[in-house]
Amino acid sequence: MAGLFQPAADVPGGAAAALDEVEISILRSLAVQLLELIGPGPGADEAGGEQDPLAALMADGPTEPPSDPALARLFPDAYGGPGAERDRRTREAAAEFRRFTENELRARKREDGLAVVRTLDALTPGGDGGAVLTLTPEQSRQWLGTLNDLRLTIGSRLEITDDEDADELYGLPDGDPRKPMVMAYLWLGALQESLVETLMPDA
């Protein structure tokens, strides 16, 4: 399967990909870093452990966009462009929308990221350390969400805002410190595209 997703032979509607030991390690590390970036939800204990579901449900979310550019890409404003270009009413509407939706969105992204880590941890390595990852339709949806979030995060760190920015980075010399991130960005994109094509073959 060359490290990309194909229909799973034994899971109707599912997807499968053969991953080597290095690919498994990179995917797990990236997913964990994403979870750390998103952070614990409301109601987590002081050590960042289990959350109180009621506290999480009742807590108001933030009203301002995150200051971290990567988080701002993951949790963008609902209306319009930069704050200076919007009138007061639009900014207030965006703040109110964020207050009622961001916690839920963060929770879903955490759940998706944890699902990726758990499916990777459940793999049974073969003799070469690799394994075949098989996903159910629901796990595939969670993987799609996390792969997209990882690409948005890495794209933000690389300051990719359009296709022209990406094209310039593809030709970086091997000694450029950004090269590993660019390679990860491209690989994650290929994984995401193959998973979409697997789940929606006629799309």
Coordinates of C-alpha atoms in Angstrom, one line a residue:
M1 CA 0.0 0.0 0.0
A2 CA 3.1 2.2 -0.1
G3 CA 2.2 4.1 3.1
L4 CA -1.1 5.6 1.6
F5 CA -4.7 4.7 2.4
Q6 CA -6.7 2.1 0.4
P7 CA -10.0 0.5 1.2
A8 CA -9.8 -2.0 4.1
A9 CA -10.4 -5.5 2.9
D10 CA -12.0 -6.7 6.2
V11 CA -13.7 -3.5 7.4
P12 CA -16.7 -2.3 5.3
G13 CA -16.3 1.4 4.5
G14 CA -13.0 1.5 6.3
A15 CA -9.5 2.3 5.2
A16 CA -6.1 0.8 5.7
A17 CA -2.4 1.8 5.2
A18 CA 0.9 0.0 5.6
L19 CA 3.1 2.1 7.8
D20 CA 6.8 1.5 8.7
E21 CA 8.2 2.0 12.2
V22 CA 9.5 5.5 11.4
E23 CA 6.1 6.6 10.0
I24 CA 4.2 5.3 13.0
S25 CA 6.6 7.2 15.3
I26 CA 6.4 10.5 13.4
L27 CA 2.6 10.3 13.2
R28 CA 2.3 9.6 16.9
S29 CA 4.7 12.4 17.9
L30 CA 2.9 14.9 15.7
A31 CA -0.5 13.9 17.1
V32 CA 0.8 14.3 20.7
Q33 CA 2.3 17.7 19.9
L34 CA -1.1 18.7 18.4
L35 CA -2.8 17.7 21.6
E36 CA -0.4 19.7 23.7
L37 CA -1.0 22.7 21.5
I38 CA -4.7 22.4 21.8
G39 CA -4.4 22.0 25.6
P40 CA -6.7 20.5 28.2
G41 CA -10.3 21.4 28.2
P42 CA -12.3 23.2 30.9
G43 CA -12.8 21.1 34.0
A44 CA -9.5 19.4 33.8
D45 CA -7.8 18.9 37.1
E46 CA -4.7 20.8 38.1
A47 CA -2.4 18.1 36.8
G48 CA -4.2 18.3 33.4
G49 CA -5.9 14.9 33.9
E50 CA -9.5 13.9 33.7
Q51 CA -12.1 16.5 32.9
D52 CA -15.4 17.1 34.7
P53 CA -18.0 16.7 31.9
L54 CA -20.4 19.1 33.6
A55 CA -17.8 21.8 34.1
A56 CA -16.8 21.5 30.5
L57 CA -20.4 21.8 29.4
M58 CA -21.2 24.8 31.5
A59 CA -17.9 26.7 30.9
D60 CA -17.9 29.7 28.6
G61 CA -15.2 29.7 25.9
P62 CA -12.8 32.6 25.1
T63 CA -14.0 35.6 23.2
E64 CA -10.7 36.6 21.6
P65 CA -8.8 34.7 18.9
P66 CA -5.7 32.8 20.1
S67 CA -2.4 34.7 20.0
D68 CA -0.5 31.7 18.6
P69 CA -0.8 31.8 14.8
A70 CA -1.2 28.0 14.6
L71 CA -4.0 28.0 17.1
A72 CA -5.6 31.0 15.2
R73 CA -5.6 28.8 12.1
L74 CA -7.2 25.9 14.0
F75 CA -9.8 28.2 15.6
P76 CA -10.4 31.1 13.2
D77 CA -12.8 34.0 13.7
A78 CA -16.3 33.3 12.4
Y79 CA -16.8 36.5 10.5
G80 CA -14.8 38.7 8.2
G81 CA -11.1 39.4 8.1
P82 CA -8.6 41.0 10.5
G83 CA -10.1 43.0 13.4
A84 CA -9.1 46.3 12.0
E85 CA -11.2 45.7 8.9
R86 CA -14.4 44.8 10.7
D87 CA -16.9 47.1 12.4
R88 CA -17.7 46.9 16.1
R89 CA -20.9 44.8 15.7
T90 CA -19.1 42.2 13.5
R91 CA -16.3 41.9 16.1
E92 CA -18.9 41.5 18.9
A93 CA -20.8 38.8 16.9
A94 CA -17.5 36.9 16.3
A95 CA -16.6 37.1 20.0
E96 CA -20.0 35.8 21.0
F97 CA -19.9 33.0 18.5
R98 CA -16.4 32.0 19.7
R99 CA -17.6 32.1 23.4
F100 CA -20.3 29.5 22.7
T101 CA -18.4 27.3 20.2
E102 CA -14.7 27.2 20.7
N103 CA -14.7 24.8 23.8
E104 CA -16.8 22.3 21.8
L105 CA -14.5 22.6 18.8
R106 CA -11.4 22.1 21.0
A107 CA -13.0 19.1 22.6
R108 CA -13.7 17.5 19.2
K109 CA -10.2 18.2 18.0
R110 CA -8.8 16.6 21.2
E111 CA -11.0 13.6 20.8
D112 CA -9.9 13.1 17.2
G113 CA -6.2 13.5 18.1
L114 CA -6.5 11.0 21.0
A115 CA -8.2 8.6 18.6
V116 CA -5.2 8.8 16.3
V117 CA -2.8 8.2 19.1
R118 CA -4.8 5.2 20.4
T119 CA -5.1 3.5 17.0
L120 CA -1.4 3.9 16.5
D121 CA -0.7 2.5 20.0
A122 CA -2.9 -0.5 19.2
L123 CA -0.9 -1.5 16.2
T124 CA 0.9 -4.9 16.3
P125 CA 4.3 -4.4 14.7
G126 CA 5.6 -7.0 12.3
G127 CA 9.2 -8.3 12.0
D128 CA 10.4 -5.0 10.5
G129 CA 8.6 -2.9 13.1
G130 CA 6.0 -1.8 10.6
A131 CA 2.3 -2.6 10.7
V132 CA -1.0 -2.2 8.8
L133 CA -3.2 0.5 10.2
T134 CA -6.9 -0.4 9.7
L135 CA -9.6 2.2 10.4
T136 CA -13.3 2.0 10.8
P137 CA -15.4 4.7 9.1
E138 CA -15.7 6.6 12.4
Q139 CA -11.9 6.3 13.0
S140 CA -11.3 7.4 9.4
R141 CA -13.3 10.6 10.1
Q142 CA -11.3 11.3 13.2
W143 CA -8.0 10.7 11.3
L144 CA -9.2 13.1 8.5
G145 CA -9.8 15.8 11.1
T146 CA -6.4 15.4 12.8
L147 CA -4.5 15.2 9.5
N148 CA -6.1 18.4 8.4
D149 CA -5.3 20.1 11.8
L150 CA -1.7 18.9 11.5
R151 CA -1.3 20.4 8.1
L152 CA -2.9 23.7 9.2
T153 CA -0.5 23.8 12.1
I154 CA 2.6 23.0 10.1
G155 CA 1.5 25.3 7.4
S156 CA 1.2 28.1 9.9
R157 CA 4.7 27.4 11.3
L158 CA 6.0 27.5 7.7
E159 CA 4.0 30.7 7.0
I160 CA 2.2 29.0 4.1
T161 CA -0.8 31.1 3.1
D162 CA -1.3 30.0 -0.5
D163 CA -0.1 27.6 -3.2
E164 CA 2.7 30.0 -4.2
D165 CA 4.2 29.9 -0.7
A166 CA 4.1 26.1 -0.7
D167 CA 5.7 25.9 -4.2
E168 CA 8.7 28.0 -3.0
L169 CA 9.2 25.7 0.0
Y170 CA 9.2 22.5 -2.0
G171 CA 12.5 23.4 -3.5
L172 CA 14.4 24.0 -0.3
P173 CA 17.9 22.6 -0.1
D174 CA 18.4 19.6 2.2
G175 CA 20.4 21.8 4.7
D176 CA 17.5 24.2 5.3
P177 CA 16.1 23.7 8.8
R178 CA 12.6 24.0 7.5
K179 CA 13.1 21.0 5.2
P180 CA 11.8 18.3 7.7
M181 CA 8.6 20.3 8.3
V182 CA 8.1 20.7 4.6
M183 CA 8.5 17.0 4.0
A184 CA 6.0 16.3 6.9
Y185 CA 3.6 18.8 5.4
L186 CA 3.7 17.1 2.0
W187 CA 3.5 13.6 3.4
L188 CA 0.5 14.5 5.6
G189 CA -1.2 16.0 2.5
A190 CA -0.7 12.7 0.6
L191 CA -2.1 10.7 3.5
Q192 CA -5.1 13.0 3.8
E193 CA -5.8 13.0 0.0
S194 CA -5.6 9.2 -0.2
L195 CA -7.9 8.8 2.8
V196 CA -10.5 11.1 1.2
E197 CA -10.3 9.2 -2.1
T198 CA -10.7 5.9 -0.2
L199 CA -13.7 7.1 1.7
M200 CA -15.3 8.9 -1.3
P201 CA -14.0 7.0 -4.4
D202 CA -16.4 8.8 -6.7
A203 CA -15.6 12.3 -5.5

